[in-house]
Short mmCIF file of C-alpha atoms and ligand atoms in Angstrom, two decimals:
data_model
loop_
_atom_site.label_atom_id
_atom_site.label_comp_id
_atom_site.label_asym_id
_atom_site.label_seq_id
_atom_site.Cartn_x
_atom_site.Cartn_y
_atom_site.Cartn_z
CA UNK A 229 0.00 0.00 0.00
CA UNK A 230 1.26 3.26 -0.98
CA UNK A 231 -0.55 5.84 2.02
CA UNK A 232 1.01 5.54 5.86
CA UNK A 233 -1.83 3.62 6.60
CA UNK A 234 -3.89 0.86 3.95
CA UNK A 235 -6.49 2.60 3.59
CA UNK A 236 -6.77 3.35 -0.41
CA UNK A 237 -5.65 7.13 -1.02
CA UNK A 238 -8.56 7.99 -3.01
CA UNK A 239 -10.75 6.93 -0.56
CA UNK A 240 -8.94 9.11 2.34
CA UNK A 241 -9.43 12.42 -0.05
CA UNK A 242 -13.15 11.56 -0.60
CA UNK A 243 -13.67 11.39 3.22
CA UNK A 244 -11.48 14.56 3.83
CA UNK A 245 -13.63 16.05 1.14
CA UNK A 246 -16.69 15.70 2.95
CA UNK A 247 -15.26 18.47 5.29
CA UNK A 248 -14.96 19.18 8.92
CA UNK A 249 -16.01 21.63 11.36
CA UNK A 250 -13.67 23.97 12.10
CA UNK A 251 -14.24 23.69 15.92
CA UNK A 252 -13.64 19.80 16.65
CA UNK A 253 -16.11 20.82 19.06
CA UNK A 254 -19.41 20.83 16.69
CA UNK A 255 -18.77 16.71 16.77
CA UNK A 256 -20.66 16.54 20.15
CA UNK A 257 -23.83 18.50 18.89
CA UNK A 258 -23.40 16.75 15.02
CA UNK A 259 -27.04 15.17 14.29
CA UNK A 260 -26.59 11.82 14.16
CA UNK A 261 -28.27 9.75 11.66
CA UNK A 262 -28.90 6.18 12.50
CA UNK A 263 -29.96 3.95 9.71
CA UNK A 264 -30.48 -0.45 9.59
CA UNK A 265 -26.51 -0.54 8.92
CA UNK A 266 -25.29 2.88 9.48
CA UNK A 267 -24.00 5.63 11.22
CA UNK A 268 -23.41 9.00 9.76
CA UNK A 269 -22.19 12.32 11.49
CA UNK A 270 -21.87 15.40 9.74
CA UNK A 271 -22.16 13.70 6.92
CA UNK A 272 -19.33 11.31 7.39
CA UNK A 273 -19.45 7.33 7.23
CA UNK A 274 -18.74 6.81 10.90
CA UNK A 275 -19.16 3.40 11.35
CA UNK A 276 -20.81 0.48 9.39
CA UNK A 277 -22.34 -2.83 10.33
CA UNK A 278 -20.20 -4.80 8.11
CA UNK A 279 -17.40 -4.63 10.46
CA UNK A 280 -19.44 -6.64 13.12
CA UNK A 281 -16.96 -9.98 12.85
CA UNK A 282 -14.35 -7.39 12.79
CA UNK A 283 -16.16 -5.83 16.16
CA UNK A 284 -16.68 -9.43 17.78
CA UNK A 285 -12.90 -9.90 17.46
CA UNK A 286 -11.74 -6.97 19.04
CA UNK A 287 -14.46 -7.76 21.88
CA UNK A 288 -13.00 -11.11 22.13
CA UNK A 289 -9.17 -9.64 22.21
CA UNK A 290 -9.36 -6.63 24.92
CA UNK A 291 -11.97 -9.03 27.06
CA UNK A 292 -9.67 -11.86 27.22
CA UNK A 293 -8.34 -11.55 30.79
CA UNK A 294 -11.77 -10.06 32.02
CA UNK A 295 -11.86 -7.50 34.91
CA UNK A 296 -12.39 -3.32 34.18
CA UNK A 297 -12.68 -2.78 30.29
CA UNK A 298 -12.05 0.71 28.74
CA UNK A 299 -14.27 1.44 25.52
CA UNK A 300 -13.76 4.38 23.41
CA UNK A 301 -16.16 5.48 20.59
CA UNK A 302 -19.44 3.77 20.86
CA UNK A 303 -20.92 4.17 17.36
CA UNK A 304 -23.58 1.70 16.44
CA UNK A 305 -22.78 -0.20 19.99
CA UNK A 306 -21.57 -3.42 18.11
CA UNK A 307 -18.03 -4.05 19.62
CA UNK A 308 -19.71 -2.79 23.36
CA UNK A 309 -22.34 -5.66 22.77
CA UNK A 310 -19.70 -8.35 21.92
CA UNK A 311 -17.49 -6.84 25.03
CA UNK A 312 -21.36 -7.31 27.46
CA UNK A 313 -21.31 -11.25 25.63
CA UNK A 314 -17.75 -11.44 28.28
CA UNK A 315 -19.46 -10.40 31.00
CA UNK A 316 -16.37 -7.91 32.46
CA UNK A 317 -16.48 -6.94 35.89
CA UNK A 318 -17.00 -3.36 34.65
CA UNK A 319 -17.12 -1.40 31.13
CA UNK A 320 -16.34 1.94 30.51
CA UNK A 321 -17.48 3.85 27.74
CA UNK A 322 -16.54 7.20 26.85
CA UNK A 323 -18.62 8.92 23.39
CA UNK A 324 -18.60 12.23 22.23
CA UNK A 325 -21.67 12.74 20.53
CA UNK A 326 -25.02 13.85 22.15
CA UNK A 327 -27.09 11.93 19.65
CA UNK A 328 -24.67 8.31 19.89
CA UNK A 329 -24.50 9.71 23.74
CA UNK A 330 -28.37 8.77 24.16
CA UNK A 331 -28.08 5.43 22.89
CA UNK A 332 -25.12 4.85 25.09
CA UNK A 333 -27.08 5.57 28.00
CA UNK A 334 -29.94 3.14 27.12
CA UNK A 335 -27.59 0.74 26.25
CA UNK A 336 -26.26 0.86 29.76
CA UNK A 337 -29.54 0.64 31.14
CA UNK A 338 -30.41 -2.38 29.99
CA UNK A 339 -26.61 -3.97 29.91
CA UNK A 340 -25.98 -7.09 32.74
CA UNK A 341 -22.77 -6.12 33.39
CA UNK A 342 -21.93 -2.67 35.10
CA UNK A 343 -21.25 -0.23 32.25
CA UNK A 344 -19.82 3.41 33.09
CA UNK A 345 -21.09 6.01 30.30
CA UNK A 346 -18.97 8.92 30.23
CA UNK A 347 -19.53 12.27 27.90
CA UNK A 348 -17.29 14.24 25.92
CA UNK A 349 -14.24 14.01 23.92
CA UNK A 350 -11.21 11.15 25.20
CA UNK A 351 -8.67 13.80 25.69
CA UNK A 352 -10.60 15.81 28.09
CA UNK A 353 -11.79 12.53 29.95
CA UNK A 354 -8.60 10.11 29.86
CA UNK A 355 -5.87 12.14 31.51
CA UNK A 356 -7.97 11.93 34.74
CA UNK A 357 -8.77 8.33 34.57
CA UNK A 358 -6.24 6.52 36.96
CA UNK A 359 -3.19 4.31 35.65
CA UNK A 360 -2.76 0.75 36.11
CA UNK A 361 -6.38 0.28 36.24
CA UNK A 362 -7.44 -1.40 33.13
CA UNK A 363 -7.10 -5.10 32.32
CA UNK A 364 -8.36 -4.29 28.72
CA UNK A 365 -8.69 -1.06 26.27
CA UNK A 366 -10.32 -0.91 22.97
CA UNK A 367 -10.40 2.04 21.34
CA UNK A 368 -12.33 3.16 18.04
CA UNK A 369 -13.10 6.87 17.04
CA UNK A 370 -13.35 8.62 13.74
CA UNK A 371 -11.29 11.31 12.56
CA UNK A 372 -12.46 14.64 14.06
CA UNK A 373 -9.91 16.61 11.82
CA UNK A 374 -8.04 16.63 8.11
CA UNK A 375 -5.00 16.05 10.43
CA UNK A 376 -6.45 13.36 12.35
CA UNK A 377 -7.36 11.85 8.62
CA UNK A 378 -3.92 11.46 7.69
CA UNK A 379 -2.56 9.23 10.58
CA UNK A 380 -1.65 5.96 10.69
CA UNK A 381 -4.82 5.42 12.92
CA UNK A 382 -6.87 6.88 15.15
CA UNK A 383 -5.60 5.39 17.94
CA UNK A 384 -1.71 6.57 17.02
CA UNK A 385 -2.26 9.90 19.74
CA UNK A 386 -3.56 7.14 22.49
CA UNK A 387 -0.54 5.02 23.16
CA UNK A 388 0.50 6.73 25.37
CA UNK A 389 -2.46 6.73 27.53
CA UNK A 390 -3.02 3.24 26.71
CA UNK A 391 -0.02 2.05 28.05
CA UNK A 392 -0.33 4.29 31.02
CA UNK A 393 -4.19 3.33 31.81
CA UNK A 394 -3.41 -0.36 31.38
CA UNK A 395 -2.87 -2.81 34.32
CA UNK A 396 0.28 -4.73 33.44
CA UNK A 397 -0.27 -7.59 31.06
CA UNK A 398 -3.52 -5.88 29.92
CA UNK A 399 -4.18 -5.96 26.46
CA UNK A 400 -4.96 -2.95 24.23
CA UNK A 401 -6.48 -3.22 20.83
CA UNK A 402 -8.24 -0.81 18.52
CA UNK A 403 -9.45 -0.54 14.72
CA UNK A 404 -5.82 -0.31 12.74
CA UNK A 405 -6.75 0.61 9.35
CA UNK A 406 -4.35 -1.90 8.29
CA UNK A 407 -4.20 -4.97 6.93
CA UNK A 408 -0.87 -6.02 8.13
CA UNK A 409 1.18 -3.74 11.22
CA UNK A 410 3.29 -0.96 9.49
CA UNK A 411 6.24 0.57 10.89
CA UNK A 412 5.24 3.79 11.82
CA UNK A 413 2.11 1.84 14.08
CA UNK A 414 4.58 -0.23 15.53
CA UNK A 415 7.25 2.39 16.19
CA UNK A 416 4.71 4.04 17.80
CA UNK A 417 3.53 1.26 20.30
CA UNK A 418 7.00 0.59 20.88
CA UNK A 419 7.86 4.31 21.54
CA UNK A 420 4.63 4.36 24.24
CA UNK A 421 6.51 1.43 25.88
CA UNK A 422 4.44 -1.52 24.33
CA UNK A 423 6.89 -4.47 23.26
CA UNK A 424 4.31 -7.27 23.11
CA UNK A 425 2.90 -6.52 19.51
CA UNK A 426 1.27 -8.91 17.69
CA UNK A 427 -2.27 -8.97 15.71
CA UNK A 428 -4.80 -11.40 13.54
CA UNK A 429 -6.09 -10.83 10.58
CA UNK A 430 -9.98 -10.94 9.99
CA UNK A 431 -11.91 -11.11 7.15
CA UNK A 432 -14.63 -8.55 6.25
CA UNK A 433 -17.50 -8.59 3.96
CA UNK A 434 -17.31 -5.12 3.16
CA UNK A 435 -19.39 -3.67 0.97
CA UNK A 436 -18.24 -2.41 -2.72
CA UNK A 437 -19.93 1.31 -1.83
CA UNK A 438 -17.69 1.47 1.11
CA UNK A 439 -16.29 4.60 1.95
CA UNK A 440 -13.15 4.17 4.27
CA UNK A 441 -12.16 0.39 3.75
CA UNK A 442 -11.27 -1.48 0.62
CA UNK A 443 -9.61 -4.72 1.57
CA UNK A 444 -11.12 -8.21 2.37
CA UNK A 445 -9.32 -8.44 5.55
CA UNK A 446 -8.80 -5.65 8.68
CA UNK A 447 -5.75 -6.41 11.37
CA UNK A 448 -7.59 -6.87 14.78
CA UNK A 449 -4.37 -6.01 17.09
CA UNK A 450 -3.13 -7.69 20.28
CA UNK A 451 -0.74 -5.72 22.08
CA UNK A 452 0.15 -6.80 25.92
CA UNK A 453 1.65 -4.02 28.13
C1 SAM B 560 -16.36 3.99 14.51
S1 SAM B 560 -17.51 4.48 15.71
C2 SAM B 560 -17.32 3.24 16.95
C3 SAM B 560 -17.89 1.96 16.51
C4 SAM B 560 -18.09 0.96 17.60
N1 SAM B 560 -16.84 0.29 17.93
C5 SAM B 560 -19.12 -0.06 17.20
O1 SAM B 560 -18.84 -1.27 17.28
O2 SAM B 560 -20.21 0.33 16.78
C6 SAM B 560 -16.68 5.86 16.41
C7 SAM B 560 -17.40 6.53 17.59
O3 SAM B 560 -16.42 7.33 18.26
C8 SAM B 560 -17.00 8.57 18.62
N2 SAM B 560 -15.88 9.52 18.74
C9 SAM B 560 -15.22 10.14 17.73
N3 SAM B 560 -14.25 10.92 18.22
C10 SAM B 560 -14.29 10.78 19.57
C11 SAM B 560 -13.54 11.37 20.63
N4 SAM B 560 -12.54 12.22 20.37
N5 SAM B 560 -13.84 11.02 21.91
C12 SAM B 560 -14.85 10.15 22.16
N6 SAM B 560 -15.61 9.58 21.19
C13 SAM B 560 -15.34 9.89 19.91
C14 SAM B 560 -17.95 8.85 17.48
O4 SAM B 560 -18.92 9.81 17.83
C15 SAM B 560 -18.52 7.48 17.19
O5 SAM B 560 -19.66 7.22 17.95
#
């Protein structure tokens, strides 16, 4: 693949086409539109339900030693299902948008295990979360930003707060946009003081009329602090 991260170039300039706010703020008040197998913000492809096996395995992966679970992004609510399916101890989940906000909080209404809603944007809300106190993090937002676009991932600016909110030998995963690791992911993990970095490789029926993904597979990955 030719862009930092595998998702196809002309793709990334359609979605940076569509335009963002110039306050990263207007994402909280953004109407959300809900549809059988969408979720759309501003006008963006936010999440789709096609990526449910990708969802379940990223459930599976950050659930796999149990205990407190750190969410972030809630979307359509498909990988915080799978995560319930594990029954954790207790499951954070931090959104920023009012509308997605909503279902979050009926969602944890009717949830058996303890879930912990929280509102507002992760980098207001994570730096007063306290360290070691994870046993697993999965994190999936959207690009709020042109900026935000072009990285590797959205998760790239949380490493560091991954590795600092995570017990040790919790496990951290997120969606990679990639379909193998590249270096400048792993560099990063590394550089955030993550050596144990490893991943699987799920397949995806993703639609032609996608959007933001292009391959038949997605890296789902495993990374052990
Ligand atoms: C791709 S969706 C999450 C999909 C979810 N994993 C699922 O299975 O349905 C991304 C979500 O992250 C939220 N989000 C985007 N930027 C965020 C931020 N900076 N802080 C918190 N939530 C954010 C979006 O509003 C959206 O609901």
């Amino acid at each position: 693949m030719t862009s930092p991260n595998d998702v196809d170039p002309a793709l990334r300039n359609r979605l940076i086409q569509i335009g963002f706010p110039e306050d990263p703020g207007e994402w909280k008040q953004g109407k959300a539109v809900f549809s059988s197998n969408k979720l759309e913000i501003l006008g963006h492809p936010v999440m789709e339900a096609w990526e449910a096996p990708y969802m379940g395995a990223l459930a599976k992966i950050a659930t796999r030693n149990g205990g407190k679970i750190l969410e972030i992004g809630f979307g359509l609510g498909l990988s915080a299902g799978f995560i319930q399916e594990y029954k954790p101890e207790e499951h954070t989940i931090i959104e920023v948008n009012c509308d997605v906000f909503s279902k979050l909080e009926d969602f944890a209404d009717r949830s058996r295990s303890k879930v912990i809603p929280l509102f507002g944007d992760w980098r207001d809300l994570v730096p007063s979360l306290a360290s070691n106190s994870f046993d697993g993090i999965l994190f999936d937002t959207y690009a709020n930003s042109q900026t935000e676009m072009k990285n590797v991932c959205e998760a790239f600016v949380f490493f560091d707060e991954a590795y600092r909110l995570l017990k040790l030998g919790g496990i951290f995963t997120f969606y990679s946009s990639q379909v193998k690791f590249n270096a400048e992911c792993e560099q990063g993990l590394r550089k955030a003081g993550f050596s144990n970095i490893d991943g699987i490789s799920v397949p995806v029926p993703v639609p032609k009329d996608c959007l933001y993904w292009s391959h038949d597979t997605i890296l789902a990955p495993i990374i052990v602090k």
